């Protein structure tokens, strides 16, 4: 499995810690953010490939955070996490560019699979952009 | 229910009474006034006719008497006393003037009252009599002519006389009027079987016999003797009296008629009118009763429908509330479930790192973790179903998978079925298409039918649910192994408030609501008894595709797939 950076954004510390621990066990670099604001701060510093984003959080909600992420780092893939009857929020998130959404309770394998798929897409997108850049550079007269 | 029936019955009676009071009573009053006026008119006509008759008879009697006076006066003017007192001459004169028999006899009396000649049937009893003291003689000598009242005289027979004198008053020429002919003048004045006509003098003594045989005026009738000009009409008791004074106010001619005798035509018309009024009133009342019954019936029907709809609304609200509650519970449970599954997963991941030799119960731990994960999955399925249910409670038309909806509904009653040892068998068509419909409402029908089936089976039985589809519709069959439905119950099974359950156990609205919902969804519900026992409810739902409704499809199961 390719190594990539995941940012787990959830207000529940236990969930955050456990998810980070399990991802790390699979050599995925995982970090946590308690809320939307902290997540944005961390993303701005770079090196994040996929964000696991809880929809319902105090302060800046999941959907607002997603909107912000897509503005500052459009390439970062976001997997939404809905814990209750806010399926609509998950769907709204997908309309705003989220990769997919997951409903709690979910098994870790599902989460892992979804995150990997998200990273895979991000990587493909990034490759396309880089190749386009190389083409442009090569086309430029030296 | 009984109160409602009493209310409608009261309403019906009230409306009919109102019709009766506000329309029929005025009609009857107007009819009565009309009949009363008609009677007055009829009586007026009788009065007019009485007046004409009295005047006519007064003229006839006066003319009759005048004729006699003129005849006698002419003869008295023609013959002096010497000739007139001659018996053979008077005999001859009597024969020649009395061809019609108007007089009974003729007298010639000199101025001293001595009878000179007489011709007539009473010769023996009056021959040689002197009349100088007789009132009629005196009157005649004074006035030259006189018509007497009826009196007995020497002959002792009631009679009336006409007496005149010759121009020199040397004799009085007297004729006794033939009573039969005179009385006959009044015969024509009789109206009806109880009618009467007679002449009385100022003292009320009968001058002509009463046609009804009356010999004396009744006390009330004596009021008629008050003098009046012309013809007077008066009602005494059931009789109408028309009277006219004649003979210089000495005689009163009375025409008496019984009002009821003369009202024949009126009575006939009145009876006809009454018959028409009664018939039309009955007709009207009948129509009013029918109209009232119809109107109250409609009202009752509308009220029932409204009550039915209210019940449905309550039911839908209830389901929506349950939905909200379910969503809340799901929310509260999902987070801890996530933590449990995470922790179990972490243990599962760490266990292989342990030394199998050092960990005595490694296998048990792994088994326990697997079971924890399995049960979390089970709990997750339940919370997701609750969420799905909650979402659909507020949804309108959506693309519904009837099979999934059925499976979900069955899961609601599964425990109850297991407790009663009832097997719910689902023979669902795997290729059943989805259809655009109102999921929550349809689910309510499923739930009602399933509950009914469970109630019918009671214990140890089977409920078989079958789905199939053709090009235009989906049919869902609920067959139970209960006792089936009697013909009596079958007739009323979809009626509102009809229930076979014990009081307080059923509202009697379940089946009625199912019927209404299926109608609203454009489908139908049918019931029949299964040949092998039990009842079969068949729902038919029209097959509508997404394009027909214009609404977007929803992912009803997509997230389930994305979770596990």
XYZ file of C-alpha atoms in Angstrom:
706
model
C 0.000 0.000 0.000
C 1.329 3.386 -0.955
C 2.255 5.605 1.892
C 0.387 8.836 2.197
C -0.542 11.499 4.691
C -3.958 11.516 6.319
C -5.437 14.202 8.497
C -8.173 12.908 10.811
C -10.532 15.742 11.731
C -12.980 14.782 14.485
C -13.948 16.382 17.776
C -13.882 13.014 19.557
C -10.360 12.490 20.732
C -10.674 8.747 21.295
C -11.838 8.164 17.756
C -9.114 10.425 16.441
C -6.356 8.730 18.439
C -7.466 5.212 17.665
C -7.787 5.934 13.948
C -4.340 7.557 13.876
C -2.877 4.620 15.776
C -4.356 2.061 13.392
C -3.405 4.000 10.287
C 0.121 4.440 11.618
C 0.315 0.692 12.178
C -0.166 0.395 8.423
C 2.584 2.930 7.830
C 0.192 5.640 6.834
C 1.229 8.969 8.229
C -1.728 10.172 10.184
C -2.305 13.294 12.199
C -5.296 14.633 14.066
C -7.137 17.912 14.206
C -9.799 18.674 16.784
C -11.853 21.023 14.661
C -12.176 22.693 11.302
C -9.986 25.704 12.114
C -7.086 23.560 13.299
C -7.451 21.340 10.235
C -7.195 24.346 7.896
C -4.115 25.545 9.771
C -2.487 22.136 9.398
C -3.374 21.811 5.699
C -1.874 25.198 4.986
C 1.463 23.900 6.259
C 1.329 21.219 3.522
C 2.025 17.446 3.234
C -1.579 16.257 3.561
C -2.986 13.954 0.889
C -6.350 12.848 2.270
C -8.591 14.338 4.951
C -11.030 12.222 6.964
C -13.576 14.865 7.952
C -16.409 14.511 10.464
C -19.533 16.354 9.342
C -20.754 17.387 12.762
C -18.232 19.290 14.814
C -18.459 22.228 17.162
C -17.417 25.535 15.611
C -16.615 25.295 11.934
C -18.685 22.366 10.660
C -17.525 19.645 8.299
C -19.154 21.104 5.194
C -17.689 24.578 5.792
C -14.248 23.068 6.418
C -14.509 21.067 3.196
C -15.371 24.220 1.255
C -12.317 25.949 2.723
C -10.005 22.984 2.014
C -11.147 22.830 -1.605
C -10.382 26.518 -1.951
C -6.886 26.426 -0.569
C -5.824 22.915 -1.691
C -8.147 21.640 -4.409
C -6.103 18.506 -4.929
C -6.539 17.203 -1.404
C -9.202 14.479 -1.321
C -11.723 14.542 1.510
C -13.719 11.585 2.858
C -16.718 12.771 4.861
C -17.756 10.977 8.039
C -21.367 11.123 9.164
C -22.323 9.788 12.539
C -26.081 10.164 12.548
C -29.075 11.354 10.539
C -26.962 13.837 8.585
C -26.659 11.702 5.497
C -27.770 14.730 3.540
C -24.671 16.567 4.764
C -22.540 13.772 3.372
C -24.335 14.059 0.047
C -23.938 17.840 0.142
C -20.257 17.288 0.814
C -19.953 15.135 -2.289
C -21.569 17.865 -4.316
C -18.900 20.233 -2.993
C -16.141 17.903 -4.157
C -15.695 15.353 -1.346
C -14.431 11.993 -2.579
C -17.129 9.994 -0.745
C -18.840 9.699 2.574
C -18.941 7.005 5.233
C -21.476 6.358 7.936
C -20.603 5.439 11.497
C -20.251 2.774 12.695
C -17.892 1.518 10.030
C -15.242 -1.114 9.987
C -11.677 -0.024 9.718
C -11.148 -1.962 6.520
C -13.842 0.070 4.810
C -12.218 3.257 6.025
C -8.818 2.139 4.874
C -10.119 1.163 1.491
C -11.916 4.479 1.058
C -8.842 6.472 2.116
C -6.646 4.508 -0.268
C -9.042 5.101 -3.134
C -9.072 8.770 -2.281
C -5.297 8.921 -2.220
C -5.127 7.023 -5.492
C -7.314 9.604 -7.162
C -5.289 12.421 -5.679
C -2.115 10.825 -6.964
C -3.503 10.378 -10.476
C -4.690 13.967 -10.523
C -1.315 15.157 -9.311
C 0.519 13.065 -11.923
C -1.650 14.509 -14.658
C -0.868 18.013 -13.518
C 2.852 17.285 -13.256
C 2.941 15.750 -16.753
C 1.100 18.733 -18.110
C 3.649 20.935 -16.421
C 6.551 18.952 -17.925
C 4.934 19.191 -21.350
C 4.559 22.900 -20.935
C 8.215 23.195 -19.771
C 9.439 21.112 -22.701
C 7.401 23.126 -25.131
C 8.944 26.332 -23.783
C 11.905 27.423 -25.941
C 15.159 27.114 -23.996
C -70.206 5.688 17.841
C -73.704 5.607 19.330
C -73.372 9.239 20.308
C -72.485 10.055 16.715
C -75.520 8.138 15.466
C -77.738 9.959 17.941
C -76.231 13.252 16.836
C -77.039 12.582 13.175
C -80.468 11.307 14.080
C -81.100 14.497 16.071
C -79.780 16.568 13.184
C -82.084 14.750 10.784
C -85.089 15.301 13.040
C -84.126 18.936 13.580
C -83.870 19.583 9.857
C -87.188 17.906 9.148
C -88.819 19.915 11.954
C -87.285 23.099 10.563
C -88.660 22.261 7.124
C -92.033 21.598 8.699
C -92.069 24.752 10.805
C -90.609 27.224 8.348
C -92.239 26.018 5.155
C -95.109 23.688 5.834
C -96.697 25.718 8.639
C -96.837 28.947 6.585
C -98.239 26.926 3.687
C -100.911 25.501 5.933
C -101.627 28.954 7.376
C -101.987 30.480 3.903
C -104.227 27.582 2.917
C -106.380 28.119 5.974
C -106.658 31.865 5.273
C -107.551 31.148 1.652
C -110.209 28.646 2.633
C -111.546 31.018 5.268
C -111.816 33.796 2.675
C -113.400 31.455 0.164
C -115.976 30.529 2.805
C -116.638 34.197 3.480
C -117.125 34.757 -0.255
C -119.432 31.775 -0.457
C -121.483 33.075 2.463
C -121.577 36.498 0.820
C -122.925 34.871 -2.321
C -125.548 33.057 -0.250
C -126.485 36.377 1.351
C -126.767 38.050 -2.052
C -128.843 35.228 -3.336
C -131.057 35.432 -0.210
C -131.477 39.161 -0.704
C -132.458 38.676 -4.342
C -134.860 35.925 -3.364
C -136.461 38.004 -0.576
C -136.851 41.007 -2.856
C -138.232 38.836 -5.624
C -140.769 37.139 -3.333
C -141.738 40.442 -1.697
C -142.500 41.812 -5.152
C -144.386 38.645 -6.099
C -146.582 38.721 -2.944
C -147.190 42.466 -3.236
C -148.108 42.137 -6.905
C -150.377 39.228 -6.143
C -152.237 41.172 -3.478
C -152.306 44.355 -5.601
C -153.758 42.378 -8.452
C -156.580 41.207 -6.197
C -157.148 44.742 -4.918
C -157.207 46.175 -8.450
C -159.597 43.454 -9.585
C -161.966 44.056 -6.676
C -161.693 47.869 -6.975
C -162.474 47.695 -10.697
C -165.542 45.547 -10.086
C -166.678 47.743 -7.193
C -166.324 50.791 -9.452
C -168.344 49.146 -12.177
C -171.337 47.960 -10.196
C -173.484 49.939 -7.771
C -174.620 48.266 -4.536
C -177.939 47.284 -6.036
C -176.395 45.127 -8.708
C -173.547 43.971 -6.596
C -175.872 42.882 -3.775
C -177.746 40.649 -6.166
C -176.844 37.060 -5.398
C -177.134 35.646 -8.934
C -175.001 38.507 -10.223
C -172.354 37.806 -7.625
C -172.433 34.085 -8.496
C -171.854 34.956 -12.127
C -169.155 37.459 -11.242
C -167.367 34.875 -9.037
C -167.279 32.360 -11.870
C -165.999 34.866 -14.369
C -163.231 36.443 -12.226
C -162.066 33.347 -10.438
C -161.055 31.170 -13.328
C -157.610 30.664 -11.786
C -158.968 30.037 -8.295
C -157.098 32.899 -6.665
C -159.957 33.573 -4.247
C -162.047 31.261 -2.094
C -165.172 33.385 -1.799
C -166.633 36.828 -2.399
C -168.639 38.970 0.030
C -170.735 41.999 -0.549
C -171.465 43.845 2.720
C -173.275 47.125 3.013
C -171.821 50.076 4.884
C -173.658 49.023 8.037
C -171.851 45.669 8.061
C -174.757 43.595 6.872
C -173.998 40.851 4.425
C -175.828 41.441 1.144
C -174.559 38.604 -0.946
C -172.011 35.788 -0.621
C -170.568 33.233 -2.921
C -168.245 30.557 -1.627
C -168.009 27.350 0.395
C -168.738 28.815 3.861
C -172.245 30.137 3.221
C -173.832 28.200 6.059
C -171.421 29.391 8.709
C -171.371 33.075 7.778
C -174.766 33.766 6.241
C -176.527 36.722 7.867
C -173.548 37.735 9.945
C -172.804 41.377 10.661
C -169.243 42.586 10.132
C -169.454 46.146 11.346
C -167.076 45.377 14.231
C -164.624 43.317 12.240
C -161.242 45.074 12.070
C -160.813 44.416 8.341
C -164.314 45.953 7.733
C -163.475 49.043 9.654
C -160.102 49.410 7.947
C -161.692 49.007 4.527
C -164.370 51.595 5.286
C -161.708 54.040 6.387
C -159.009 53.438 3.770
C -161.132 52.232 0.881
C -159.077 49.063 0.614
C -157.544 46.642 3.052
C -155.567 43.434 3.188
C -156.043 41.668 6.505
C -153.726 39.528 8.593
C -154.588 35.876 8.828
C -157.520 35.448 11.169
C -160.097 32.783 12.073
C -163.358 34.769 11.615
C -166.844 33.189 11.707
C -165.777 30.229 9.614
C -163.139 29.370 12.207
C -160.537 28.657 9.566
C -157.327 30.749 9.229
C -157.658 32.974 6.202
C -156.832 36.383 4.933
C -159.022 38.727 3.068
C -158.756 41.598 0.614
C -161.524 44.178 0.994
C -162.342 47.300 -1.069
C -165.214 49.768 -1.088
C -167.013 51.223 -4.041
C -166.128 54.833 -4.780
C -169.127 56.066 -2.745
C -168.378 53.656 0.100
C -171.891 52.270 0.027
C -170.638 48.716 0.326
C -167.532 46.667 0.974
C -166.532 44.067 -1.588
C -164.448 41.379 0.043
C -162.513 38.399 -1.322
C -160.955 35.626 0.747
C -157.569 34.803 -0.698
C -156.954 31.177 -1.638
C -154.324 30.292 0.971
C -152.889 27.437 -1.097
C -152.180 29.685 -4.054
C -150.961 32.484 -1.819
C -148.689 30.212 0.194
C -147.360 28.684 -3.015
C -145.813 32.039 -3.831
C -143.206 31.346 -1.142
C -142.399 27.778 -2.154
C -139.837 28.992 -4.660
C -137.962 30.758 -1.868
C -136.908 27.538 -0.176
C -133.170 26.945 -0.456
C -131.823 23.587 0.583
C -133.546 20.879 2.607
C -133.481 22.973 5.791
C -134.448 26.232 4.063
C -137.668 28.067 4.968
C -139.702 31.049 3.785
C -142.659 32.622 5.511
C -144.453 35.848 6.225
C -145.027 37.056 9.776
C -146.878 40.110 11.018
C -145.423 42.671 13.414
C -146.240 40.442 16.342
C -144.391 37.537 14.869
C -147.552 35.600 14.016
C -147.243 33.418 10.933
C -149.238 34.727 7.994
C -148.114 31.865 5.804
C -147.221 28.464 7.187
C -143.538 27.704 7.712
C -142.276 25.318 5.038
C -140.526 23.439 7.818
C -143.690 23.300 9.932
C -142.518 25.837 12.515
C -145.456 27.416 14.326
C -143.726 30.028 16.397
C -140.669 32.206 16.031
C -137.743 31.294 18.293
C -136.671 33.899 20.821
C -133.594 34.876 18.789
C -135.691 35.102 15.647
C -137.908 37.743 17.240
C -135.022 40.195 16.766
C -135.847 40.016 13.076
C -139.031 41.978 13.789
C -137.118 45.209 14.279
C -138.182 47.499 11.442
C -135.657 48.180 8.715
C -135.679 49.722 5.296
C -135.130 47.471 2.306
C -133.754 44.008 2.767
C -131.782 42.948 5.830
C -129.495 39.971 6.341
C -128.712 38.444 9.681
C -127.020 35.231 10.842
C -128.547 33.416 13.790
C -126.898 30.146 14.690
C -126.317 28.056 11.603
C -129.015 29.950 9.661
C -128.925 32.983 7.454
C -132.079 35.139 7.570
C -132.956 37.588 4.830
C -135.997 39.692 5.570
C -137.922 42.448 3.907
C -140.850 44.464 5.262
C -143.920 44.723 2.986
C -147.536 45.814 3.084
C -146.628 49.175 4.591
C -144.511 47.587 7.284
C -147.204 45.216 8.496
C -145.744 41.963 7.193
C -142.212 40.698 7.235
C -141.183 38.246 4.551
C -138.417 36.011 5.862
C -136.202 33.752 3.747
C -134.287 31.404 6.019
C -131.446 29.228 4.714
C -129.067 26.902 6.472
C -125.556 28.062 5.638
C -124.095 24.571 5.474
C -126.822 23.494 2.988
C -125.827 26.272 0.650
C -122.125 25.710 0.896
C -122.231 22.620 -1.276
C -120.102 24.037 -4.075
C -117.807 25.694 -1.627
C -117.435 22.474 0.351
C -116.652 20.611 -2.805
C -114.026 23.164 -3.788
C -112.686 23.291 -0.257
C -112.399 19.519 -0.161
C -110.632 19.537 -3.516
C -108.270 22.257 -2.335
C -107.648 20.458 0.945
C -106.959 17.290 -0.932
C -104.464 19.052 -3.217
C -102.848 20.846 -0.265
C -102.653 17.648 1.765
C -101.272 15.687 -1.166
C -98.709 18.363 -2.028
C -97.830 18.790 1.645
C -97.302 15.068 2.021
C -95.281 15.072 -1.158
C -93.275 18.015 0.059
C -92.790 16.509 3.480
C -91.713 13.264 1.855
C -89.296 15.142 -0.367
C -88.035 17.128 2.642
C -87.521 13.932 4.619
C -85.649 12.350 1.716
C -83.611 15.516 1.182
C -82.782 15.742 4.885
C -81.789 12.101 4.990
C -79.660 12.576 1.911
C -78.017 15.746 3.241
C -77.363 14.309 6.693
C -76.120 11.123 5.032
C -73.654 13.139 2.978
C -72.620 15.077 6.051
C -72.110 11.853 7.956
C -70.049 10.472 5.104
C -67.938 13.631 4.881
C -67.446 13.663 8.642
C -66.358 10.057 8.542
C -63.974 10.789 5.741
C -62.584 13.746 7.643
C -62.244 11.684 10.821
C -60.560 9.055 8.739
C -58.165 11.587 7.275
C -57.518 13.063 10.706
C -56.706 9.597 11.953
C -54.385 9.140 9.028
C -52.742 12.452 9.766
C -52.348 11.456 13.401
C -50.896 8.164 12.268
C -48.488 9.853 9.872
C -47.519 12.373 12.560
C -46.993 9.535 14.980
C -44.799 7.725 12.520
C -42.851 10.928 11.842
C -42.360 11.395 15.599
C -41.173 7.843 15.908
C -38.887 8.566 12.982
C -37.377 11.601 14.714
C -36.991 9.624 17.913
C -35.360 6.812 15.988
C -32.919 9.223 14.348
C -31.971 10.594 17.752
C -31.405 7.126 19.148
C -29.420 6.104 16.096
C -27.232 9.154 16.493
C -26.573 8.426 20.157
C -25.802 4.800 19.512
C -23.708 5.093 16.362
C -20.830 6.965 17.998
C -20.270 4.456 20.837
C -20.693 1.657 18.287
C -17.929 3.224 16.243
C -15.715 3.320 19.310
C -16.470 -0.324 20.141
C -15.698 -1.452 16.611
C -12.511 0.618 16.587
C -11.328 -0.785 19.879
C -12.185 -4.334 18.877
C -10.425 -3.793 15.577
C -7.346 -2.525 17.395
C -7.298 -5.582 19.642
C -7.665 -7.759 16.561
C -4.722 -6.017 14.983
C -2.537 -6.293 18.065
C -3.288 -9.921 18.891
C -1.125 -11.395 16.103
C 1.856 -9.493 17.590
C 1.521 -11.452 20.833
C 3.422 -14.619 21.514
C 0.892 -17.432 21.160
C 2.726 -19.338 23.840
C 2.561 -16.502 26.322
C -1.098 -15.672 25.705
C -3.014 -18.639 26.965
C -6.425 -17.736 25.535
C -5.363 -16.135 22.277
C -7.930 -18.081 20.278
C -10.681 -17.075 22.682
C -9.684 -13.405 22.409
C -9.728 -13.554 18.645
C -13.091 -15.275 18.713
C -14.455 -12.686 21.157
C -13.248 -9.837 18.947
C -14.908 -11.383 15.913
C -18.156 -11.710 17.863
C -17.953 -8.119 19.095
C -17.486 -6.949 15.528
C -20.381 -9.124 14.356
C -22.712 -7.714 16.994
C -21.631 -4.142 16.318
C -22.444 -4.825 12.701
C -25.869 -6.082 13.753
C -26.474 -3.022 15.904
C -25.289 -0.835 13.020
C -27.778 -2.477 10.683
C -30.551 -1.664 13.122
C -29.532 1.963 13.549
C -29.213 2.382 9.790
C -32.674 0.967 9.316
C -33.972 3.355 11.903
C -32.298 6.184 10.069
C -33.761 5.015 6.776
C -37.173 4.803 8.375
C -36.792 8.264 9.828
C -35.732 9.710 6.503
C -38.653 8.166 4.681
C -41.127 9.442 7.243
C -40.476 12.925 5.991
C -40.033 12.012 2.369
C -42.524 12.460 -0.410
C -42.499 10.413 -3.582
C -39.323 8.549 -4.110
C -38.071 5.556 -5.938
C -39.012 2.736 -3.624
C -37.735 -0.790 -3.653
C -40.799 -2.650 -2.478
C -38.693 -5.666 -1.509
C -36.379 -3.636 0.701
C -39.305 -1.814 2.250
C -40.945 -5.156 2.978
C -37.775 -6.578 4.509
C -37.423 -3.527 6.676
C -41.061 -3.711 7.779
C -40.770 -7.410 8.533
C -37.769 -6.628 10.748
C -40.072 -4.417 12.867
C -42.377 -7.321 13.693
C -39.831 -10.115 13.568
C -39.461 -10.364 17.330
C -43.188 -10.542 17.894
C -43.447 -13.260 15.242
C -40.659 -15.287 16.843
C -42.260 -14.918 20.273
C -45.503 -16.353 18.947
C -43.779 -19.012 16.908
C -44.953 -17.522 13.632
C -42.754 -17.932 10.566
C -42.690 -14.997 8.166
C -41.747 -16.348 4.779
C -40.707 -13.864 2.112
C -41.030 -15.036 -1.485
C -39.757 -11.873 -3.084
C -39.180 -11.476 -6.796
C -35.490 -10.646 -7.086
C -36.044 -8.712 -10.301
C -38.815 -6.561 -8.866
C -38.396 -3.069 -10.305
C -38.460 0.014 -8.099
C -41.446 2.312 -8.396
C -42.093 5.975 -7.649
C -44.415 6.055 -4.675
C -44.831 7.322 -1.148
C -42.605 4.968 0.847
C -43.775 5.781 4.393
C -47.415 5.439 3.468
C -46.772 2.162 1.720
C -44.769 0.975 4.698
C -47.692 1.839 6.944
C -49.919 -0.393 4.816
C -47.360 -3.215 5.070
C -47.114 -2.743 8.825
C -50.909 -2.691 9.282
C -51.331 -5.814 7.183
C -48.498 -7.635 8.944
C -49.952 -6.755 12.340
C -53.340 -7.953 11.172
C -51.859 -11.213 9.929
C -50.064 -11.707 13.263
C -53.320 -11.039 15.134
C -55.153 -13.480 12.876
C -52.597 -16.280 13.231
C -52.162 -15.682 16.991
C -49.796 -18.588 17.630
C -47.832 -21.223 15.696
C -48.467 -20.341 12.109
C -47.087 -18.871 8.969
C -47.303 -15.619 7.072
C -46.205 -15.713 3.455
C -45.327 -12.520 1.638
C -45.020 -12.777 -2.118
C -44.049 -10.033 -4.551
C -44.246 -10.079 -8.304
C -44.539 -7.566 -11.107
C -45.877 -7.238 -14.620
C -45.427 -4.384 -17.098
C -47.762 -2.012 -15.327
C -47.957 -2.994 -11.691
C -46.398 -4.633 -8.693
C -48.446 -6.993 -6.588
C -47.710 -7.838 -2.988
C -49.540 -10.717 -1.363
C -49.874 -11.312 2.377
C -51.225 -14.800 3.087
C -51.701 -15.999 6.640
C -52.580 -19.335 8.158
C -55.252 -17.797 10.402
C -58.932 -18.726 10.484
C -59.856 -16.671 7.390
C -62.554 -14.012 7.154
C -66.301 -14.611 7.419
C -68.573 -13.353 4.639
C -70.140 -10.882 7.088
C -66.782 -9.368 8.056
C -65.586 -9.429 4.440
C -68.367 -7.007 3.485
C -67.293 -4.390 6.013
C -63.597 -5.016 6.382
C -62.554 -1.732 4.740
C -65.251 0.380 6.447
C -63.973 2.987 8.895
C -64.469 2.087 12.581
C -65.242 -1.528 11.766
C -63.272 -3.851 14.014
C -63.408 -7.465 15.096
C -61.030 -6.857 17.962
C -62.062 -6.475 21.586
C -63.100 -2.978 22.682
C -60.067 -0.786 23.274
C -57.755 -3.065 21.292
C -58.377 -1.750 17.825
C -59.555 1.565 16.450
C -61.189 -0.081 13.471
C -59.179 2.244 11.255
C -56.241 0.061 10.224
C -57.878 -1.585 7.225
C -59.747 1.566 6.294
C -56.468 3.495 6.298
C -54.829 0.796 4.158
C -57.709 1.077 1.713
C -57.439 4.866 1.552
C -53.660 4.866 1.219
C -53.725 2.313 -1.600
C -56.372 4.368 -3.363
C -54.281 7.493 -2.930
C -51.220 5.729 -4.317
C -53.249 4.770 -7.364
C -53.355 1.122 -6.372
C -55.850 -1.144 -4.679
C -56.234 -3.645 -1.882
C -58.217 -6.840 -2.171
C -59.001 -9.588 0.254
C -60.106 -13.157 -0.174
C -59.990 -16.377 1.709
C -57.315 -18.873 0.857
C -58.645 -22.232 -0.322
C -56.289 -24.006 2.040
C -57.291 -21.748 4.955
C -56.472 -18.258 6.107
C -56.863 -14.969 4.335
C -54.959 -13.391 1.460
C -54.584 -9.633 1.158
C -53.359 -8.526 -2.230
C -51.947 -5.060 -2.810
C -51.582 -3.814 -6.360
C -49.304 -0.851 -6.880
C -48.922 0.937 -10.221
C -45.445 0.734 -11.669
C -44.145 4.265 -12.106
C -40.663 4.986 -13.295
C -38.437 7.857 -12.312
C -39.156 9.886 -15.443
C -42.862 9.805 -14.678
C -42.420 11.649 -11.407
C -39.635 14.016 -12.399
C -37.832 13.619 -9.087
C -34.343 12.455 -8.413
C -33.616 8.997 -7.160
C -32.196 8.640 -3.704
C -29.556 6.288 -2.538
C -31.540 4.092 -0.235
C -28.921 1.428 0.138
C -25.771 2.982 -1.268
C -24.269 3.970 2.053
C -24.928 0.507 3.424
C -22.713 -0.853 0.717
C -20.073 1.724 1.425
C -19.887 0.838 5.084
C -19.159 -2.846 5.205
